[in-house]
Structure formats: structure tokens, C-alpha cells
Amino acid sequence: MPATTAPGPIDPDAHAARVRAAYDTVADAYAALLPGTEAETPLDLATVGAFAWLVGATGAAGPVADVGCGAGRMTAHLAALGLAAHGLDLSPAMVAAARRAHPTLPFVVGSLAALPYPDASQAGVLAWYSLIHVPPAQLPGVAAELHRVLAPGGHLLVGVQAGDGPRHLSRAYGHDVDLDAWLWRPDELAGVLTRAGLDVRARVVREPEAHERHAQAFLLARRPG
Ligand SMILES: C[S@@+](CC[C@H](N)C(=O)[O-])C[C@H]1O[C@@H](n2cnc3c(N)ncnc32)[C@H](O)[C@@H]1O
């Protein structure tokens, strides 16, 4: 049942530990319920397709990171679109599920707050419903990381639920969890990315579908150069 998260400063390590524990708990159920892109609408997939096309067409050759990849379904989708995709996630159980489901693709445990990639090494980065778990005070640091790892001319695609403020999940995928997430107004999120040095090229906002509680927003940005 969604409720308002407790006010006050958030300890980054404690928050990360709770996100990791929540996704470790739900990993197998998540992988079983969402094996592919069935939950994405045609518009969502068209947006991901445009991102993949841009990454391929810009000539910023190199790998494409799916950060907060969960059980790897979008990593596999990017690979099927012809990209050299690899995944990273905070949750070891999610990474294990991703490796089981997609044994030919590389997956590592890691954090958005300190990406284990060299500067300017990624032709593209996808953050598909992973920034939703980054507390607003930490988002500028994560945006700086995304900028740092992108090659000049490389593209970023972010997917989030659109709206305002925090929400708390105590139940997800049939399990009890203690998980905080944040809704983002597209303009606000675009501002954070812009201040990190990224050039926001498009903002797609669509209305909720029947199974969704919120509008969805997709931001496409590019590292200048
Ligand atoms: C809603 S799931 C989305 C997973 C995947 N992108 C998908 O679409 O199926 C959010 C994922 O983000 C990961 N995540 C949340 N915060 C993270 C962080 N700071 N660093 C890395 N991964 C994170 C979670 O562990 C979880 O697997």
C-alpha cells in the first residue's frame, strides 16, 4: 500500500541497503513476472528503439550500459536491437537472475552512485525505472556519473513514473518490502540532467495505461561533443 515516506535526511548507505534488500527479495518473482518487454507499450518501445537507433547512428562506437538492469530484460532488448549491451544492478539476486535468463550477456553488481566504467567509455546508457529509487538529494551526483561515463556524442535514455514526490512500497511482487521511490516531474528531471552537462533532446510523457497508477516520462539526452 503506498504511503508517504518519512521526512528528513536520507542516509545514502542505509537507503541503498534497503533498495538492495527489497530487490533481492523480489528478484525471482520479478524475473518470472517480467521476462521481456510485455509491460512496455508501443510508444515505450518506440522510444527505446529511437535511443538504440541514435546510439548506432551517432558513431559513438562502444558498449551500452543498462544501469539498474534488474533481471536483464531491457539489456537483452538492447542486444536484440544490435547494441553491445551490458547490465549493472545494485541487487546481487537481480544480477544472478539476469545471468540465468541471459547467459551470453555481461552483468555486474554495482551502484549508480559510482559506476565501474572508465570516463567517456559508453556509447549509450539506459536507466529504465532505476532512477526512481535515487533520493532527490543524490540525483545530481548520479547525473554527474552518467555524464562522466558517456562518450562525447553518446546518448542517455531515462524512464520514470511522472509526478511529484516520494512514495513508499511495503508490498511488491507478492512480497513484503521496505522500498522508497520518487516520482519526477519531467522538467525537474531535465533540469538535473542539464545541470550535469547533458543536453536534453526530448521529453516524452504518456498517460497511464490500465495497469498503471501514474503517467510515464522518458527523457532522451546527449553528452555534447
Ligand atoms: C523497477 S526495477 C527496473 C529494472 C529494469 N530496468 C527493468 O526495467 O526491468 C529497478 C532496478 O533498479 C535497481 N537499482 C535501484 N537503485 C539502484 C542503484 N543506486 N544502483 C544500481 N541499481 C539500482 C534495483 O535493484 C532494481 O533492479
PDB file of C-alpha atoms and ligand atoms in Angstrom:
ATOM      1  CA  MET A   1       0.000   0.000   0.000  1.00  0.00           C
ATOM      2  CA  PRO A   2       1.671   3.297  -0.999  1.00  0.00           C
ATOM      3  CA  ALA A   3       2.195   5.761   1.810  1.00  0.00           C
ATOM      4  CA  THR A   4       4.271   8.873   2.279  1.00  0.00           C
ATOM      5  CA  THR A   5       7.892   8.178   3.072  1.00  0.00           C
ATOM      6  CA  ALA A   6       9.254   9.526   6.346  1.00  0.00           C
ATOM      7  CA  PRO A   7      10.533  13.119   6.060  1.00  0.00           C
ATOM      8  CA  GLY A   8      14.091  14.094   6.965  1.00  0.00           C
ATOM      9  CA  PRO A   9      17.561  13.471   5.584  1.00  0.00           C
ATOM     10  CA  ILE A  10      18.210  10.075   3.984  1.00  0.00           C
ATOM     11  CA  ASP A  11      21.404   8.212   4.760  1.00  0.00           C
ATOM     12  CA  PRO A  12      22.688   7.068   1.325  1.00  0.00           C
ATOM     13  CA  ASP A  13      24.198   3.793   2.549  1.00  0.00           C
ATOM     14  CA  ALA A  14      21.147   2.812   4.585  1.00  0.00           C
ATOM     15  CA  HIS A  15      18.890   3.699   1.671  1.00  0.00           C
ATOM     16  CA  ALA A  16      20.986   1.623  -0.767  1.00  0.00           C
ATOM     17  CA  ALA A  17      20.921  -1.303   1.661  1.00  0.00           C
ATOM     18  CA  ARG A  18      17.106  -1.168   1.803  1.00  0.00           C
ATOM     19  CA  VAL A  19      16.800  -0.988  -2.009  1.00  0.00           C
ATOM     20  CA  ARG A  20      19.204  -3.916  -2.359  1.00  0.00           C
ATOM     21  CA  ALA A  21      17.331  -5.973   0.236  1.00  0.00           C
ATOM     22  CA  ALA A  22      13.956  -5.238  -1.385  1.00  0.00           C
ATOM     23  CA  TYR A  23      15.100  -6.258  -4.862  1.00  0.00           C
ATOM     24  CA  ASP A  24      16.979  -9.291  -3.526  1.00  0.00           C
ATOM     25  CA  THR A  25      13.655 -10.373  -2.004  1.00  0.00           C
ATOM     26  CA  VAL A  26      11.581  -9.917  -5.152  1.00  0.00           C
ATOM     27  CA  ALA A  27      14.199 -10.872  -7.767  1.00  0.00           C
ATOM     28  CA  ASP A  28      12.864 -14.297  -8.726  1.00  0.00           C
ATOM     29  CA  ALA A  29       9.240 -13.140  -8.771  1.00  0.00           C
ATOM     30  CA  TYR A  30      10.219 -10.060 -10.797  1.00  0.00           C
ATOM     31  CA  ALA A  31      12.123 -12.154 -13.339  1.00  0.00           C
ATOM     32  CA  ALA A  32       9.174 -14.541 -13.682  1.00  0.00           C
ATOM     33  CA  LEU A  33       6.554 -11.805 -13.981  1.00  0.00           C
ATOM     34  CA  LEU A  34       8.523  -9.563 -16.338  1.00  0.00           C
ATOM     35  CA  PRO A  35      10.684 -11.787 -18.537  1.00  0.00           C
ATOM     36  CA  GLY A  36      10.611  -9.412 -21.512  1.00  0.00           C
ATOM     37  CA  THR A  37       9.083  -6.179 -22.730  1.00  0.00           C
ATOM     38  CA  GLU A  38       5.428  -7.262 -22.481  1.00  0.00           C
ATOM     39  CA  ALA A  39       4.685  -4.453 -19.997  1.00  0.00           C
ATOM     40  CA  GLU A  40       6.029  -1.739 -22.316  1.00  0.00           C
ATOM     41  CA  THR A  41       3.582  -0.006 -24.632  1.00  0.00           C
ATOM     42  CA  PRO A  42       4.355   0.511 -28.331  1.00  0.00           C
ATOM     43  CA  LEU A  43       5.284   4.127 -27.523  1.00  0.00           C
ATOM     44  CA  ASP A  44       7.710   2.993 -24.808  1.00  0.00           C
ATOM     45  CA  LEU A  45       9.351   0.549 -27.188  1.00  0.00           C
ATOM     46  CA  ALA A  46       9.445   3.127 -29.971  1.00  0.00           C
ATOM     47  CA  THR A  47      11.305   5.453 -27.595  1.00  0.00           C
ATOM     48  CA  VAL A  48      13.803   2.734 -26.702  1.00  0.00           C
ATOM     49  CA  GLY A  49      14.100   1.956 -30.410  1.00  0.00           C
ATOM     50  CA  ALA A  50      14.840   5.602 -31.197  1.00  0.00           C
ATOM     51  CA  PHE A  51      17.516   5.600 -28.489  1.00  0.00           C
ATOM     52  CA  ALA A  52      19.080   2.441 -29.967  1.00  0.00           C
ATOM     53  CA  TRP A  53      18.970   3.933 -33.452  1.00  0.00           C
ATOM     54  CA  LEU A  54      20.606   7.160 -32.265  1.00  0.00           C
ATOM     55  CA  VAL A  55      23.339   5.263 -30.421  1.00  0.00           C
ATOM     56  CA  GLY A  56      24.027   3.214 -33.531  1.00  0.00           C
ATOM     57  CA  ALA A  57      23.865   6.179 -35.877  1.00  0.00           C
ATOM     58  CA  THR A  58      25.976   8.680 -33.941  1.00  0.00           C
ATOM     59  CA  GLY A  59      29.169   6.732 -34.468  1.00  0.00           C
ATOM     60  CA  ALA A  60      29.977   6.968 -30.742  1.00  0.00           C
ATOM     61  CA  ALA A  61      31.015   3.329 -31.016  1.00  0.00           C
ATOM     62  CA  GLY A  62      31.227   1.362 -27.819  1.00  0.00           C
ATOM     63  CA  PRO A  63      29.288  -0.508 -25.204  1.00  0.00           C
ATOM     64  CA  VAL A  64      25.849   0.442 -23.958  1.00  0.00           C
ATOM     65  CA  ALA A  65      25.164   0.200 -20.239  1.00  0.00           C
ATOM     66  CA  ASP A  66      21.759  -0.722 -18.823  1.00  0.00           C
ATOM     67  CA  VAL A  67      22.101   0.739 -15.329  1.00  0.00           C
ATOM     68  CA  GLY A  68      19.661  -0.639 -12.777  1.00  0.00           C
ATOM     69  CA  CYS A  69      19.092  -3.517 -15.196  1.00  0.00           C
ATOM     70  CA  GLY A  70      17.152  -5.721 -12.802  1.00  0.00           C
ATOM     71  CA  ALA A  71      16.774  -9.196 -14.278  1.00  0.00           C
ATOM     72  CA  GLY A  72      18.179  -8.005 -17.601  1.00  0.00           C
ATOM     73  CA  ARG A  73      15.098  -7.889 -19.806  1.00  0.00           C
ATOM     74  CA  MET A  74      15.932  -4.437 -21.272  1.00  0.00           C
ATOM     75  CA  THR A  75      19.619  -5.354 -21.612  1.00  0.00           C
ATOM     76  CA  ALA A  76      18.517  -8.283 -23.775  1.00  0.00           C
ATOM     77  CA  HIS A  77      16.171  -5.994 -25.703  1.00  0.00           C
ATOM     78  CA  LEU A  78      19.054  -3.587 -26.444  1.00  0.00           C
ATOM     79  CA  ALA A  79      21.237  -6.513 -27.526  1.00  0.00           C
ATOM     80  CA  ALA A  80      18.449  -7.718 -29.840  1.00  0.00           C
ATOM     81  CA  LEU A  81      18.443  -4.207 -31.356  1.00  0.00           C
ATOM     82  CA  GLY A  82      22.100  -4.690 -32.233  1.00  0.00           C
ATOM     83  CA  LEU A  83      23.826  -2.860 -29.376  1.00  0.00           C
ATOM     84  CA  ALA A  84      26.778  -4.133 -27.338  1.00  0.00           C
ATOM     85  CA  ALA A  85      24.650  -4.102 -24.208  1.00  0.00           C
ATOM     86  CA  HIS A  86      25.716  -4.970 -20.676  1.00  0.00           C
ATOM     87  CA  GLY A  87      23.943  -4.564 -17.355  1.00  0.00           C
ATOM     88  CA  LEU A  88      24.593  -3.342 -13.828  1.00  0.00           C
ATOM     89  CA  ASP A  89      22.412  -3.578 -10.746  1.00  0.00           C
ATOM     90  CA  LEU A  90      22.642  -2.936  -7.019  1.00  0.00           C
ATOM     91  CA  SER A  91      20.914  -6.221  -6.187  1.00  0.00           C
ATOM     92  CA  PRO A  92      23.044  -9.384  -6.369  1.00  0.00           C
ATOM     93  CA  ALA A  93      19.897 -11.511  -6.679  1.00  0.00           C
ATOM     94  CA  MET A  94      18.706  -9.439  -9.644  1.00  0.00           C
ATOM     95  CA  VAL A  95      22.123  -9.817 -11.288  1.00  0.00           C
ATOM     96  CA  ALA A  96      22.009 -13.581 -10.673  1.00  0.00           C
ATOM     97  CA  ALA A  97      18.540 -13.709 -12.269  1.00  0.00           C
ATOM     98  CA  ALA A  98      19.807 -11.668 -15.231  1.00  0.00           C
ATOM     99  CA  ARG A  99      22.749 -14.030 -15.719  1.00  0.00           C
ATOM    100  CA  ARG A 100      20.441 -17.066 -15.600  1.00  0.00           C
ATOM    101  CA  ALA A 101      17.981 -15.559 -18.088  1.00  0.00           C
ATOM    102  CA  HIS A 102      20.604 -14.108 -20.447  1.00  0.00           C
ATOM    103  CA  PRO A 103      23.795 -16.165 -20.071  1.00  0.00           C
ATOM    104  CA  THR A 104      25.514 -14.625 -23.096  1.00  0.00           C
ATOM    105  CA  LEU A 105      25.292 -11.045 -21.785  1.00  0.00           C
ATOM    106  CA  PRO A 106      27.594  -9.444 -19.177  1.00  0.00           C
ATOM    107  CA  PHE A 107      26.065  -8.313 -15.869  1.00  0.00           C
ATOM    108  CA  VAL A 108      27.758  -6.881 -12.784  1.00  0.00           C
ATOM    109  CA  VAL A 109      26.713  -5.824  -9.311  1.00  0.00           C
ATOM    110  CA  GLY A 110      27.292  -2.099  -8.863  1.00  0.00           C
ATOM    111  CA  SER A 111      25.807   1.251  -7.970  1.00  0.00           C
ATOM    112  CA  LEU A 112      24.555   4.194  -9.964  1.00  0.00           C
ATOM    113  CA  ALA A 113      26.368   6.374  -7.444  1.00  0.00           C
ATOM    114  CA  ALA A 114      29.815   5.066  -8.509  1.00  0.00           C
ATOM    115  CA  LEU A 115      29.621   3.409 -11.911  1.00  0.00           C
ATOM    116  CA  PRO A 116      32.534   0.996 -12.523  1.00  0.00           C
ATOM    117  CA  TYR A 117      33.208   2.273 -16.037  1.00  0.00           C
ATOM    118  CA  PRO A 118      36.044   4.477 -17.312  1.00  0.00           C
ATOM    119  CA  ASP A 119      35.379   8.082 -18.292  1.00  0.00           C
ATOM    120  CA  ALA A 120      33.743   8.539 -21.724  1.00  0.00           C
ATOM    121  CA  SER A 121      33.557   4.759 -22.259  1.00  0.00           C
ATOM    122  CA  GLN A 122      29.850   4.223 -23.049  1.00  0.00           C
ATOM    123  CA  ALA A 123      28.182   4.930 -26.393  1.00  0.00           C
ATOM    124  CA  GLY A 124      24.849   4.874 -24.602  1.00  0.00           C
ATOM    125  CA  VAL A 125      23.299   4.473 -21.175  1.00  0.00           C
ATOM    126  CA  LEU A 126      19.775   3.289 -20.415  1.00  0.00           C
ATOM    127  CA  ALA A 127      18.335   3.977 -16.954  1.00  0.00           C
ATOM    128  CA  TRP A 128      14.930   2.323 -17.233  1.00  0.00           C
ATOM    129  CA  TYR A 129      12.980   2.802 -13.994  1.00  0.00           C
ATOM    130  CA  SER A 130      16.106   2.760 -11.846  1.00  0.00           C
ATOM    131  CA  LEU A 131      16.490   6.491 -11.098  1.00  0.00           C
ATOM    132  CA  ILE A 132      13.088   6.209  -9.373  1.00  0.00           C
ATOM    133  CA  HIS A 133      14.946   4.780  -6.369  1.00  0.00           C
ATOM    134  CA  VAL A 134      17.555   7.547  -6.164  1.00  0.00           C
ATOM    135  CA  PRO A 135      16.734  10.068  -3.422  1.00  0.00           C
ATOM    136  CA  PRO A 136      16.436  13.582  -4.896  1.00  0.00           C
ATOM    137  CA  ALA A 137      19.442  14.865  -2.937  1.00  0.00           C
ATOM    138  CA  GLN A 138      21.600  12.134  -4.528  1.00  0.00           C
ATOM    139  CA  LEU A 139      20.328  12.575  -8.070  1.00  0.00           C
ATOM    140  CA  PRO A 140      22.785  15.349  -9.103  1.00  0.00           C
ATOM    141  CA  GLY A 141      25.686  13.035  -8.176  1.00  0.00           C
ATOM    142  CA  VAL A 142      24.176  10.176 -10.186  1.00  0.00           C
ATOM    143  CA  ALA A 143      23.586  12.503 -13.153  1.00  0.00           C
ATOM    144  CA  ALA A 144      27.265  13.536 -12.949  1.00  0.00           C
ATOM    145  CA  GLU A 145      28.206   9.837 -13.094  1.00  0.00           C
ATOM    146  CA  LEU A 146      26.004   9.296 -16.147  1.00  0.00           C
ATOM    147  CA  HIS A 147      27.663  12.281 -17.843  1.00  0.00           C
ATOM    148  CA  ARG A 148      31.146  11.080 -16.869  1.00  0.00           C
ATOM    149  CA  VAL A 149      30.791   7.595 -18.368  1.00  0.00           C
ATOM    150  CA  LEU A 150      29.100   8.669 -21.607  1.00  0.00           C
ATOM    151  CA  ALA A 151      31.347   9.210 -24.605  1.00  0.00           C
ATOM    152  CA  PRO A 152      31.032  12.633 -26.253  1.00  0.00           C
ATOM    153  CA  GLY A 153      28.010  12.314 -28.538  1.00  0.00           C
ATOM    154  CA  GLY A 154      26.701   9.361 -26.522  1.00  0.00           C
ATOM    155  CA  HIS A 155      23.034   9.145 -25.585  1.00  0.00           C
ATOM    156  CA  LEU A 156      21.158   8.606 -22.337  1.00  0.00           C
ATOM    157  CA  LEU A 157      17.572   7.375 -22.064  1.00  0.00           C
ATOM    158  CA  VAL A 158      15.780   7.587 -18.724  1.00  0.00           C
ATOM    159  CA  GLY A 159      12.366   6.111 -17.930  1.00  0.00           C
ATOM    160  CA  VAL A 160      10.464   7.094 -14.779  1.00  0.00           C
ATOM    161  CA  GLN A 161       6.966   7.419 -13.409  1.00  0.00           C
ATOM    162  CA  ALA A 162       5.946  11.059 -13.815  1.00  0.00           C
ATOM    163  CA  GLY A 163       4.598  13.036 -10.904  1.00  0.00           C
ATOM    164  CA  ASP A 164       5.668  14.657  -7.726  1.00  0.00           C
ATOM    165  CA  GLY A 165       7.220  13.454  -4.507  1.00  0.00           C
ATOM    166  CA  PRO A 166       8.041  10.251  -2.672  1.00  0.00           C
ATOM    167  CA  ARG A 167       6.144   7.030  -2.288  1.00  0.00           C
ATOM    168  CA  HIS A 168       6.729   4.063  -0.074  1.00  0.00           C
ATOM    169  CA  LEU A 169       6.086   0.464  -1.114  1.00  0.00           C
ATOM    170  CA  SER A 170       5.522  -2.120   1.579  1.00  0.00           C
ATOM    171  CA  ARG A 171       4.342  -4.842  -0.784  1.00  0.00           C
ATOM    172  CA  ALA A 172       5.686  -5.687  -4.248  1.00  0.00           C
ATOM    173  CA  TYR A 173       5.600  -8.757  -6.500  1.00  0.00           C
ATOM    174  CA  GLY A 174       3.918 -10.812  -3.777  1.00  0.00           C
ATOM    175  CA  HIS A 175       6.480  -9.976  -1.064  1.00  0.00           C
ATOM    176  CA  ASP A 176       6.734  -7.636   1.897  1.00  0.00           C
ATOM    177  CA  VAL A 177       9.311  -4.945   1.149  1.00  0.00           C
ATOM    178  CA  ASP A 178      10.508  -1.640   2.565  1.00  0.00           C
ATOM    179  CA  LEU A 179      11.194   0.352  -0.567  1.00  0.00           C
ATOM    180  CA  ASP A 180      11.205   4.073  -1.286  1.00  0.00           C
ATOM    181  CA  ALA A 181      10.699   5.531  -4.743  1.00  0.00           C
ATOM    182  CA  TRP A 182      10.235   9.026  -6.110  1.00  0.00           C
ATOM    183  CA  LEU A 183       8.050  10.417  -8.863  1.00  0.00           C
ATOM    184  CA  TRP A 184       9.687  13.012 -11.078  1.00  0.00           C
ATOM    185  CA  ARG A 185       8.255  15.954 -12.957  1.00  0.00           C
ATOM    186  CA  PRO A 186       9.891  15.728 -16.397  1.00  0.00           C
ATOM    187  CA  ASP A 187      11.033  19.363 -16.325  1.00  0.00           C
ATOM    188  CA  GLU A 188      12.589  18.890 -12.900  1.00  0.00           C
ATOM    189  CA  LEU A 189      14.429  15.750 -14.010  1.00  0.00           C
ATOM    190  CA  ALA A 190      15.518  17.502 -17.209  1.00  0.00           C
ATOM    191  CA  GLY A 191      16.935  20.306 -15.066  1.00  0.00           C
ATOM    192  CA  VAL A 192      19.065  17.868 -13.053  1.00  0.00           C
ATOM    193  CA  LEU A 193      20.426  16.288 -16.243  1.00  0.00           C
ATOM    194  CA  THR A 194      21.097  19.693 -17.815  1.00  0.00           C
ATOM    195  CA  ARG A 195      22.980  20.917 -14.761  1.00  0.00           C
ATOM    196  CA  ALA A 196      25.173  17.778 -15.026  1.00  0.00           C
ATOM    197  CA  GLY A 197      26.204  18.909 -18.530  1.00  0.00           C
ATOM    198  CA  LEU A 198      23.833  16.773 -20.606  1.00  0.00           C
ATOM    199  CA  ASP A 199      21.841  18.170 -23.496  1.00  0.00           C
ATOM    200  CA  VAL A 200      18.218  17.066 -23.063  1.00  0.00           C
ATOM    201  CA  ARG A 201      16.893  16.424 -26.563  1.00  0.00           C
ATOM    202  CA  ALA A 202      13.398  15.044 -25.945  1.00  0.00           C
ATOM    203  CA  ARG A 203      10.784  14.580 -23.216  1.00  0.00           C
ATOM    204  CA  VAL A 204       8.066  12.020 -23.914  1.00  0.00           C
ATOM    205  CA  VAL A 205       5.185  11.915 -21.440  1.00  0.00           C
ATOM    206  CA  ARG A 206       2.342   9.477 -21.853  1.00  0.00           C
ATOM    207  CA  GLU A 207      -0.824   8.869 -19.883  1.00  0.00           C
ATOM    208  CA  PRO A 208      -1.120   5.817 -17.600  1.00  0.00           C
ATOM    209  CA  GLU A 209      -2.364   2.589 -19.114  1.00  0.00           C
ATOM    210  CA  ALA A 210      -4.962   0.493 -17.288  1.00  0.00           C
ATOM    211  CA  HIS A 211      -2.479  -1.297 -15.019  1.00  0.00           C
ATOM    212  CA  GLU A 212      -0.563   1.885 -14.128  1.00  0.00           C
ATOM    213  CA  ARG A 213      -1.168   4.482 -11.415  1.00  0.00           C
ATOM    214  CA  HIS A 214       0.965   7.241 -12.933  1.00  0.00           C
ATOM    215  CA  ALA A 215       1.902   8.876 -16.206  1.00  0.00           C
ATOM    216  CA  GLN A 216       5.255   7.738 -17.573  1.00  0.00           C
ATOM    217  CA  ALA A 217       8.076  10.002 -18.712  1.00  0.00           C
ATOM    218  CA  PHE A 218      11.046   9.231 -20.954  1.00  0.00           C
ATOM    219  CA  LEU A 219      13.903  11.702 -21.267  1.00  0.00           C
ATOM    220  CA  LEU A 220      16.456  11.426 -24.029  1.00  0.00           C
ATOM    221  CA  ALA A 221      19.705  13.317 -23.502  1.00  0.00           C
ATOM    222  CA  ARG A 222      23.068  13.511 -25.178  1.00  0.00           C
ATOM    223  CA  ARG A 223      26.542  14.296 -23.942  1.00  0.00           C
ATOM    224  CA  PRO A 224      27.714  17.205 -26.082  1.00  0.00           C
ATOM    225  CA  GLY A 225      30.755  16.747 -28.231  1.00  0.00           C
TER     226      GLY A 225
HETATM  227  C1  LIG B   1      11.964  -1.143 -11.132  1.00  0.00           C
HETATM  228  S1  LIG B   1      13.425  -2.095 -11.279  1.00  0.00           S
HETATM  229  C2  LIG B   1      13.746  -1.907 -13.026  1.00  0.00           C
HETATM  230  C3  LIG B   1      14.661  -2.966 -13.539  1.00  0.00           C
HETATM  231  C4  LIG B   1      14.886  -2.955 -15.057  1.00  0.00           C
HETATM  232  N1  LIG B   1      15.431  -1.688 -15.505  1.00  0.00           N
HETATM  233  C5  LIG B   1      13.609  -3.281 -15.786  1.00  0.00           C
HETATM  234  O1  LIG B   1      13.066  -2.400 -16.460  1.00  0.00           O
HETATM  235  O2  LIG B   1      13.156  -4.422 -15.660  1.00  0.00           O
HETATM  236  C6  LIG B   1      14.641  -1.012 -10.558  1.00  0.00           C
HETATM  237  C7  LIG B   1      16.038  -1.628 -10.508  1.00  0.00           C
HETATM  238  O3  LIG B   1      16.965  -0.591 -10.207  1.00  0.00           O
HETATM  239  C8  LIG B   1      17.934  -1.117  -9.328  1.00  0.00           C
HETATM  240  N2  LIG B   1      18.529  -0.002  -8.575  1.00  0.00           N
HETATM  241  C9  LIG B   1      17.909   0.854  -7.738  1.00  0.00           C
HETATM  242  N3  LIG B   1      18.781   1.740  -7.242  1.00  0.00           N
HETATM  243  C10 LIG B   1      19.989   1.438  -7.787  1.00  0.00           C
HETATM  244  C11 LIG B   1      21.303   1.982  -7.653  1.00  0.00           C
HETATM  245  N4  LIG B   1      21.540   3.033  -6.848  1.00  0.00           N
HETATM  246  N5  LIG B   1      22.307   1.438  -8.359  1.00  0.00           N
HETATM  247  C12 LIG B   1      22.084   0.372  -9.175  1.00  0.00           C
HETATM  248  N6  LIG B   1      20.871  -0.206  -9.327  1.00  0.00           N
HETATM  249  C13 LIG B   1      19.825   0.319  -8.644  1.00  0.00           C
HETATM  250  C14 LIG B   1      17.162  -2.082  -8.447  1.00  0.00           C
HETATM  251  O4  LIG B   1      17.989  -3.004  -7.788  1.00  0.00           O
HETATM  252  C15 LIG B   1      16.208  -2.706  -9.457  1.00  0.00           C
HETATM  253  O5  LIG B   1      16.718  -3.881 -10.010  1.00  0.00           O
END
